[in-house]
Amino acid sequence: MEKQTENSKIPYRDNAHMMSVAWDLIYLVSCAVKGELPDQSRCTKMDDQAVYQMACSHMLSAAAAYALEKCRPLSAEWQEARGYALRNHILFDLERAKVLHLLEKNGIRYLPLKGAVLKQLYPHPAMREMSDNDILYDFTHADKVRSLMEGLGYTCKKFLHTDQGHDIYFKPPTIFFEMHRTLMNRYTFPVLFDYYQAKDDLWQKDADNRYGYHMTNEDFYLFLIGHMYKHYVHAGTGIRSLLDIYIYCRSYPELADSAAVQAELKKMELSDYERITRSLAIKIFSGEKLSNEEEKELLCYVESNVYGTEQKRLRRELNHDAGTAAKLRYLRRRIIPPRDSLQQSYPAVYRHRILYPLVVLYRPIKGMFKHPVKLKKEIQNLFRYQQDPDQSEK
């Protein structure tokens, strides 16, 4: 769903070159969000093509372009990137207004999430690129919402029959909506799922909308950390996530260290992750020197692109084990779904377990016909994986 450039396709000479490019990108983005004039001599010496491609892979090309144009004319590529982000920003706002109007009109509770809120904290909202609109809604009205979305010209790409996950709607050329039934998944992140299930004050009433809601600043920050952690441990997440943390902490400087937020982070079991991530985000966009451990941590983000990579996902799934037995166990899990995940993916099979063998046959056949290229690439990556666990993040 997200358009991105794989870092592996960018001609980095080595890790040192890649990190040099990353620091140049971070410098440009830092200048953009601070409203500072970039140093012209530094911009002239940058590997412009590599910086541009990395900016695209981390969805930071618009922010970098805002800085670059202050010291030199933008190339056609940079102009196109900024123009694309601005058009998307306008289209997303227009479409989101239509959807929220219909939810309001039909008495369906809704709560906008992630980028739709974060972009308002950026100096220019178009600096914060988005690939979709995320909305938490009252999923007891899922069928009605599907009818409303299709009435607006959207195609339903995924529709769930459970309270987990999110439904996906698409309208050409680039507009996606993820309509969330829950904030976290019960099976993959049980601690976070239980935390939000027990939280009865998440929905804060909007002053101007009867059915519109929002999170408090504290709850939004906690969700921002939780959502970032979800991507981080699954397949990685990129520099844009660190920028979001920096922007939020700059906007609400006393929030993260408050006793209330720290107490909630303990319940979420994210205290250490939040402390390390927040420190890294503030340091890199403030121009502070990093320790060796922090440089290694930053490398993980740089390698991951905006939504992670297949290599990092495999690394996690295989537990850094490149042996044949580990790869065969991985294949088994992919072909034969665990019974506790049936309720989300195949609710009919969950209710009628006699159908379970049919799912085992159906999944690989479905993959071959529906996603043949993706399936082939996954298998190729699996059997090419030779990562030494001691070198996993180098």
Short mmCIF file of C-alpha atoms in Angstrom, two decimals:
data_model
loop_
_atom_site.label_atom_id
_atom_site.label_comp_id
_atom_site.label_asym_id
_atom_site.label_seq_id
_atom_site.Cartn_x
_atom_site.Cartn_y
_atom_site.Cartn_z
CA MET A 1 0.00 0.00 0.00
CA GLU A 2 2.86 2.40 0.78
CA LYS A 3 5.10 3.49 -2.03
CA GLN A 4 8.71 3.45 -0.93
CA THR A 5 12.24 2.98 -2.22
CA GLU A 6 14.14 0.01 -0.84
CA ASN A 7 17.45 1.10 0.67
CA SER A 8 19.03 -1.96 -0.90
CA LYS A 9 18.46 -0.38 -4.33
CA ILE A 10 20.34 2.79 -3.40
CA PRO A 11 24.04 2.62 -4.42
CA TYR A 12 25.62 2.98 -1.00
CA ARG A 13 29.29 2.11 -1.04
CA ASP A 14 29.19 0.86 2.55
CA ASN A 15 27.58 1.56 5.91
CA ALA A 16 29.76 4.63 6.40
CA HIS A 17 28.44 6.13 3.15
CA MET A 18 24.86 5.21 4.06
CA MET A 19 25.15 6.89 7.46
CA SER A 20 26.75 9.96 5.88
CA VAL A 21 23.72 10.22 3.58
CA ALA A 22 21.40 9.69 6.57
CA TRP A 23 23.03 12.50 8.54
CA ASP A 24 22.69 14.82 5.53
CA LEU A 25 18.99 13.95 5.30
CA ILE A 26 18.52 14.43 9.04
CA TYR A 27 20.26 17.81 8.79
CA LEU A 28 17.94 18.98 5.99
CA VAL A 29 14.81 17.79 7.79
CA SER A 30 16.00 19.40 11.03
CA CYS A 31 16.48 22.73 9.23
CA ALA A 32 13.02 22.41 7.68
CA VAL A 33 11.13 21.81 10.93
CA LYS A 34 13.12 24.50 12.77
CA GLY A 35 12.77 27.05 9.99
CA GLU A 36 16.55 27.40 9.73
CA LEU A 37 18.61 28.21 6.63
CA PRO A 38 20.76 25.21 5.62
CA ASP A 39 24.47 25.71 5.11
CA GLN A 40 24.93 26.13 1.36
CA SER A 41 28.42 24.62 1.27
CA ARG A 42 27.20 21.48 3.06
CA CYS A 43 24.26 21.12 0.68
CA THR A 44 26.59 21.45 -2.30
CA LYS A 45 28.80 18.61 -1.04
CA MET A 46 25.90 16.19 -0.40
CA ASP A 47 25.40 13.09 -2.55
CA ASP A 48 22.18 14.61 -3.86
CA GLN A 49 20.82 11.50 -5.60
CA ALA A 50 21.43 9.24 -2.60
CA VAL A 51 19.90 11.80 -0.21
CA TYR A 52 16.86 12.11 -2.48
CA GLN A 53 16.34 8.34 -2.67
CA MET A 54 16.75 7.89 1.06
CA ALA A 55 14.31 10.75 1.65
CA CYS A 56 11.77 8.94 -0.55
CA SER A 57 12.27 5.65 1.27
CA HIS A 58 11.60 7.36 4.60
CA MET A 59 8.77 9.61 3.32
CA LEU A 60 10.81 12.71 4.13
CA SER A 61 11.34 14.09 0.64
CA ALA A 62 8.86 16.96 1.10
CA ALA A 63 10.42 18.10 4.38
CA ALA A 64 13.93 17.92 2.91
CA ALA A 65 12.81 19.83 -0.18
CA TYR A 66 11.45 22.67 1.98
CA ALA A 67 14.97 23.10 3.42
CA LEU A 68 16.88 22.66 0.17
CA GLU A 69 14.92 25.29 -1.73
CA LYS A 70 16.16 27.93 0.73
CA CYS A 71 19.75 27.56 -0.43
CA ARG A 72 19.56 26.43 -4.06
CA PRO A 73 17.09 25.78 -6.88
CA LEU A 74 15.38 22.40 -6.57
CA SER A 75 16.05 19.73 -9.17
CA ALA A 76 13.10 18.31 -11.10
CA GLU A 77 13.05 15.26 -8.79
CA TRP A 78 12.88 17.34 -5.61
CA GLN A 79 10.20 19.59 -7.11
CA GLU A 80 8.13 16.56 -8.08
CA ALA A 81 8.50 15.04 -4.60
CA ARG A 82 7.36 18.23 -2.89
CA GLY A 83 4.50 18.70 -5.37
CA TYR A 84 3.36 15.09 -4.90
CA ALA A 85 3.32 15.51 -1.12
CA LEU A 86 1.36 18.77 -1.36
CA ARG A 87 -1.22 17.26 -3.73
CA ASN A 88 -1.60 14.25 -1.47
CA HIS A 89 -2.00 16.52 1.54
CA ILE A 90 -4.84 18.42 -0.16
CA LEU A 91 -6.54 15.25 -1.46
CA PHE A 92 -6.29 13.49 1.91
CA ASP A 93 -7.78 16.48 3.72
CA LEU A 94 -10.68 16.74 1.26
CA GLU A 95 -11.46 13.02 1.40
CA ARG A 96 -11.13 12.83 5.17
CA ALA A 97 -13.58 15.72 5.53
CA LYS A 98 -16.09 13.84 3.36
CA VAL A 99 -15.72 10.63 5.35
CA LEU A 100 -15.94 12.32 8.76
CA HIS A 101 -19.01 14.26 7.60
CA LEU A 102 -20.76 11.00 6.70
CA LEU A 103 -19.77 9.35 9.97
CA GLU A 104 -21.11 12.37 11.84
CA LYS A 105 -24.30 12.44 9.79
CA ASN A 106 -24.94 8.74 10.40
CA GLY A 107 -24.23 8.85 14.14
CA ILE A 108 -21.07 6.71 14.05
CA ARG A 109 -18.36 7.52 16.60
CA TYR A 110 -14.94 8.27 15.12
CA LEU A 111 -11.47 9.25 16.30
CA PRO A 112 -8.76 10.32 13.77
CA LEU A 113 -5.32 8.81 14.38
CA LYS A 114 -1.63 9.23 13.56
CA GLY A 115 -0.66 11.43 10.62
CA ALA A 116 -3.95 13.32 10.44
CA VAL A 117 -3.19 14.67 13.92
CA LEU A 118 0.61 14.85 13.77
CA LYS A 119 0.77 16.93 10.59
CA GLN A 120 -0.87 19.85 12.40
CA LEU A 121 2.24 20.10 14.62
CA TYR A 122 4.63 20.47 11.68
CA PRO A 123 5.54 23.98 10.41
CA HIS A 124 3.72 23.10 7.19
CA PRO A 125 1.28 20.15 7.27
CA ALA A 126 2.52 18.88 3.88
CA MET A 127 5.97 18.28 5.42
CA ARG A 128 4.47 15.29 7.22
CA GLU A 129 3.84 12.88 4.34
CA MET A 130 1.04 10.34 4.70
CA SER A 131 0.23 7.12 2.88
CA ASP A 132 -3.28 6.70 4.32
CA ASN A 133 -5.94 8.13 6.61
CA ASP A 134 -6.32 6.22 9.88
CA ILE A 135 -9.56 6.42 11.83
CA LEU A 136 -10.66 4.49 14.92
CA TYR A 137 -14.42 3.95 14.74
CA ASP A 138 -17.31 2.14 16.36
CA PHE A 139 -16.98 -1.15 14.49
CA THR A 140 -20.50 -2.24 15.42
CA HIS A 141 -21.37 -0.09 12.38
CA ALA A 142 -18.84 -1.81 10.09
CA ASP A 143 -21.40 -2.79 7.45
CA LYS A 144 -22.83 0.72 7.38
CA VAL A 145 -19.36 2.25 7.08
CA ARG A 146 -18.58 -0.07 4.17
CA SER A 147 -21.75 1.07 2.42
CA LEU A 148 -20.85 4.73 3.04
CA MET A 149 -17.29 4.31 1.78
CA GLU A 150 -18.38 2.48 -1.35
CA GLY A 151 -20.94 5.22 -1.92
CA LEU A 152 -18.03 7.69 -1.98
CA GLY A 153 -16.34 5.66 -4.71
CA TYR A 154 -14.00 3.59 -2.54
CA THR A 155 -13.16 -0.06 -3.15
CA CYS A 156 -13.02 -2.25 -0.06
CA LYS A 157 -9.63 -3.99 -0.13
CA LYS A 158 -10.06 -5.76 3.22
CA PHE A 159 -13.14 -6.24 5.37
CA LEU A 160 -12.90 -8.09 8.67
CA HIS A 161 -15.51 -10.17 10.44
CA THR A 162 -14.03 -9.75 13.89
CA ASP A 163 -13.21 -6.95 16.32
CA GLN A 164 -9.49 -7.07 15.48
CA GLY A 165 -7.44 -5.09 12.99
CA HIS A 166 -8.64 -2.60 10.41
CA ASP A 167 -10.64 -2.47 7.19
CA ILE A 168 -8.96 -0.96 4.12
CA TYR A 169 -10.60 1.26 1.50
CA PHE A 170 -8.99 2.66 -1.65
CA LYS A 171 -9.87 5.31 -4.20
CA PRO A 172 -7.61 6.12 -7.17
CA PRO A 173 -5.13 7.56 -7.55
CA THR A 174 -3.58 7.30 -4.09
CA ILE A 175 -6.22 7.62 -1.35
CA PHE A 176 -6.31 4.88 1.30
CA PHE A 177 -8.36 4.76 4.46
CA GLU A 178 -7.62 2.33 7.29
CA MET A 179 -10.72 2.09 9.46
CA HIS A 180 -9.50 0.67 12.77
CA ARG A 181 -11.66 -1.58 14.91
CA THR A 182 -9.05 -1.71 17.68
CA LEU A 183 -5.72 0.02 18.24
CA MET A 184 -3.70 -3.15 18.85
CA ASN A 185 -3.94 -6.80 17.94
CA ARG A 186 -4.80 -9.34 20.63
CA TYR A 187 -2.55 -12.06 19.18
CA THR A 188 0.62 -10.19 18.26
CA PHE A 189 0.66 -7.55 21.02
CA PRO A 190 -1.40 -8.96 23.91
CA VAL A 191 -0.03 -6.57 26.56
CA LEU A 192 -0.87 -3.49 24.48
CA PHE A 193 -4.22 -4.97 23.48
CA ASP A 194 -5.14 -5.58 27.12
CA TYR A 195 -3.97 -2.08 28.04
CA TYR A 196 -6.34 -0.46 25.56
CA GLN A 197 -9.18 -2.85 26.35
CA ALA A 198 -8.99 -1.76 29.98
CA LYS A 199 -8.76 1.93 29.14
CA ASP A 200 -12.20 3.49 29.43
CA ASP A 201 -11.23 7.15 28.98
CA LEU A 202 -9.51 7.00 25.58
CA TRP A 203 -12.35 8.65 23.67
CA GLN A 204 -12.46 12.37 24.50
CA LYS A 205 -15.45 14.26 23.12
CA ASP A 206 -14.86 16.93 20.48
CA ALA A 207 -16.34 20.32 21.30
CA ASP A 208 -17.68 20.92 17.79
CA ASN A 209 -18.83 17.44 16.73
CA ARG A 210 -21.54 15.28 18.18
CA TYR A 211 -19.86 11.98 17.24
CA GLY A 212 -16.26 13.13 16.83
CA TYR A 213 -13.63 12.26 19.43
CA HIS A 214 -9.93 12.76 20.07
CA MET A 215 -7.26 11.57 22.50
CA THR A 216 -5.72 13.71 25.19
CA ASN A 217 -2.16 14.83 24.42
CA GLU A 218 -0.89 12.24 26.90
CA ASP A 219 -2.87 9.38 25.35
CA PHE A 220 -1.85 10.38 21.85
CA TYR A 221 1.82 10.28 22.83
CA LEU A 222 1.38 6.86 24.42
CA PHE A 223 -0.32 5.57 21.28
CA LEU A 224 2.42 7.13 19.14
CA ILE A 225 5.03 5.20 21.11
CA GLY A 226 3.00 1.98 21.07
CA HIS A 227 2.35 2.17 17.34
CA MET A 228 6.01 2.92 16.64
CA TYR A 229 7.07 -0.02 18.81
CA LYS A 230 4.70 -2.30 16.88
CA HIS A 231 6.49 -1.47 13.62
CA TYR A 232 9.92 -1.49 15.26
CA VAL A 233 9.69 -5.08 16.47
CA HIS A 234 7.85 -6.40 13.41
CA ALA A 235 9.96 -5.26 10.45
CA GLY A 236 11.56 -2.01 11.58
CA THR A 237 10.58 1.63 11.22
CA GLY A 238 12.38 4.63 9.83
CA ILE A 239 13.63 8.16 10.44
CA ARG A 240 10.16 9.67 10.00
CA SER A 241 9.03 7.91 13.19
CA LEU A 242 11.90 9.54 15.09
CA LEU A 243 10.92 12.89 13.60
CA ASP A 244 7.33 12.42 14.81
CA ILE A 245 8.62 11.82 18.34
CA TYR A 246 10.86 14.90 18.16
CA ILE A 247 8.04 17.10 16.84
CA TYR A 248 5.61 15.89 19.49
CA CYS A 249 8.06 16.34 22.35
CA ARG A 250 8.98 19.79 21.06
CA SER A 251 5.29 20.72 20.94
CA TYR A 252 4.62 19.39 24.46
CA PRO A 253 8.01 19.54 26.23
CA GLU A 254 6.80 18.60 29.73
CA LEU A 255 4.53 15.76 28.65
CA ALA A 256 6.84 12.75 28.23
CA ASP A 257 8.54 13.14 31.61
CA SER A 258 5.28 13.56 33.52
CA ALA A 259 4.59 11.01 36.23
CA ALA A 260 1.25 10.14 34.65
CA VAL A 261 2.77 9.27 31.26
CA GLN A 262 5.63 7.32 32.81
CA ALA A 263 3.15 5.32 34.91
CA GLU A 264 1.16 4.41 31.80
CA LEU A 265 4.32 3.42 29.94
CA LYS A 266 5.09 0.95 32.72
CA LYS A 267 1.66 -0.62 32.27
CA MET A 268 2.35 -0.89 28.53
CA GLU A 269 5.81 -2.37 29.28
CA LEU A 270 7.36 0.28 27.02
CA SER A 271 9.31 2.40 29.50
CA ASP A 272 12.76 1.40 28.26
CA TYR A 273 11.80 1.59 24.60
CA GLU A 274 10.29 5.06 25.04
CA ARG A 275 13.30 6.37 26.98
CA ILE A 276 15.82 5.16 24.39
CA THR A 277 13.72 6.25 21.41
CA ARG A 278 12.90 9.71 22.75
CA SER A 279 16.53 10.38 23.65
CA LEU A 280 17.68 9.31 20.19
CA ALA A 281 15.04 11.40 18.41
CA ILE A 282 15.83 14.56 20.37
CA LYS A 283 19.58 14.11 19.97
CA ILE A 284 19.67 13.59 16.21
CA PHE A 285 17.38 16.52 15.39
CA SER A 286 19.13 18.75 17.92
CA GLY A 287 22.54 18.01 16.44
CA GLU A 288 23.92 16.32 19.56
CA LYS A 289 26.70 13.75 19.45
CA LEU A 290 25.60 10.12 19.77
CA SER A 291 27.21 7.35 21.76
CA ASN A 292 28.35 4.19 19.98
CA GLU A 293 25.20 2.37 21.10
CA GLU A 294 23.01 5.22 19.87
CA GLU A 295 24.76 5.19 16.49
CA LYS A 296 23.98 1.48 16.17
CA GLU A 297 20.37 2.15 17.10
CA LEU A 298 20.12 4.93 14.51
CA LEU A 299 21.52 2.55 11.88
CA CYS A 300 18.58 0.22 12.56
CA TYR A 301 16.17 3.05 11.72
CA VAL A 302 18.13 4.14 8.66
CA GLU A 303 18.13 0.59 7.25
CA SER A 304 14.43 0.10 7.84
CA ASN A 305 12.78 2.58 5.46
CA VAL A 306 9.51 4.09 6.60
CA TYR A 307 7.63 0.83 7.26
CA GLY A 308 10.43 -1.68 7.69
CA THR A 309 11.95 -4.23 5.35
CA GLU A 310 11.40 -7.86 4.50
CA GLN A 311 14.95 -8.63 5.65
CA LYS A 312 14.24 -7.29 9.13
CA ARG A 313 10.92 -9.13 9.30
CA LEU A 314 12.64 -12.39 8.38
CA ARG A 315 15.38 -11.70 10.89
CA ARG A 316 12.75 -11.42 13.63
CA GLU A 317 10.71 -14.42 12.46
CA LEU A 318 13.81 -16.62 12.29
CA ASN A 319 15.18 -15.26 15.57
CA HIS A 320 18.46 -14.56 13.72
CA ASP A 321 18.80 -18.28 12.92
CA ALA A 322 19.86 -18.91 9.30
CA GLY A 323 19.72 -22.70 9.65
CA THR A 324 17.56 -24.95 7.49
CA ALA A 325 15.45 -26.13 10.44
CA ALA A 326 14.52 -22.53 11.33
CA LYS A 327 13.54 -21.81 7.73
CA LEU A 328 11.37 -24.92 7.55
CA ARG A 329 9.64 -23.95 10.80
CA TYR A 330 8.98 -20.53 9.27
CA LEU A 331 7.42 -22.11 6.18
CA ARG A 332 5.26 -24.32 8.36
CA ARG A 333 3.93 -21.29 10.26
CA ARG A 334 3.20 -19.47 7.01
CA ILE A 335 1.30 -22.41 5.49
CA ILE A 336 -0.44 -23.71 8.60
CA PRO A 337 -2.00 -20.83 10.57
CA PRO A 338 -1.92 -21.12 14.36
CA ARG A 339 -5.33 -21.98 15.73
CA ASP A 340 -5.41 -18.92 17.99
CA SER A 341 -5.20 -16.63 14.92
CA LEU A 342 -8.15 -18.20 13.13
CA GLN A 343 -10.67 -15.95 14.84
CA GLN A 344 -9.14 -12.94 13.13
CA SER A 345 -8.19 -14.33 9.72
CA TYR A 346 -10.76 -17.09 9.18
CA PRO A 347 -13.68 -16.65 11.59
CA ALA A 348 -15.80 -19.31 9.84
CA VAL A 349 -13.03 -21.87 10.34
CA TYR A 350 -12.66 -20.73 13.94
CA ARG A 351 -16.34 -21.56 14.49
CA HIS A 352 -16.19 -24.82 12.50
CA ARG A 353 -12.80 -26.43 13.16
CA ILE A 354 -13.59 -29.30 10.80
CA LEU A 355 -12.75 -26.85 7.98
CA TYR A 356 -9.19 -26.33 9.27
CA PRO A 357 -7.51 -28.72 6.76
CA LEU A 358 -9.11 -26.75 3.93
CA VAL A 359 -7.42 -23.56 5.13
CA VAL A 360 -4.04 -25.30 5.05
CA LEU A 361 -4.61 -26.12 1.36
CA TYR A 362 -6.25 -22.80 0.54
CA ARG A 363 -3.57 -20.41 1.83
CA PRO A 364 -0.66 -21.38 -0.46
CA ILE A 365 -2.98 -21.68 -3.48
CA LYS A 366 -4.42 -18.27 -2.74
CA GLY A 367 -0.91 -16.84 -2.48
CA MET A 368 0.15 -18.30 -5.81
CA PHE A 369 -2.80 -16.78 -7.66
CA LYS A 370 -3.33 -13.52 -5.76
CA HIS A 371 0.24 -12.49 -4.86
CA PRO A 372 2.58 -14.60 -7.03
CA VAL A 373 5.39 -12.02 -7.21
CA LYS A 374 5.25 -11.26 -3.52
CA LEU A 375 5.17 -14.95 -2.62
CA LYS A 376 8.12 -15.75 -4.91
CA LYS A 377 10.15 -12.90 -3.42
CA GLU A 378 9.38 -14.04 0.13
CA ILE A 379 10.58 -17.58 -0.60
CA GLN A 380 13.68 -16.31 -2.37
CA ASN A 381 14.53 -14.00 0.53
CA LEU A 382 13.98 -16.82 2.99
CA PHE A 383 16.41 -19.22 1.38
CA ARG A 384 18.95 -16.53 0.57
CA TYR A 385 18.98 -15.42 4.18
CA GLN A 386 22.44 -16.05 5.56
CA GLN A 387 22.49 -13.52 8.39
CA ASP A 388 24.95 -14.32 11.14
CA PRO A 389 23.07 -13.67 14.39
CA ASP A 390 26.16 -11.97 15.82
CA GLN A 391 26.13 -9.54 12.91
CA SER A 392 22.38 -9.05 12.79
CA GLU A 393 22.33 -5.27 13.04
CA LYS A 394 25.69 -4.39 11.48
#
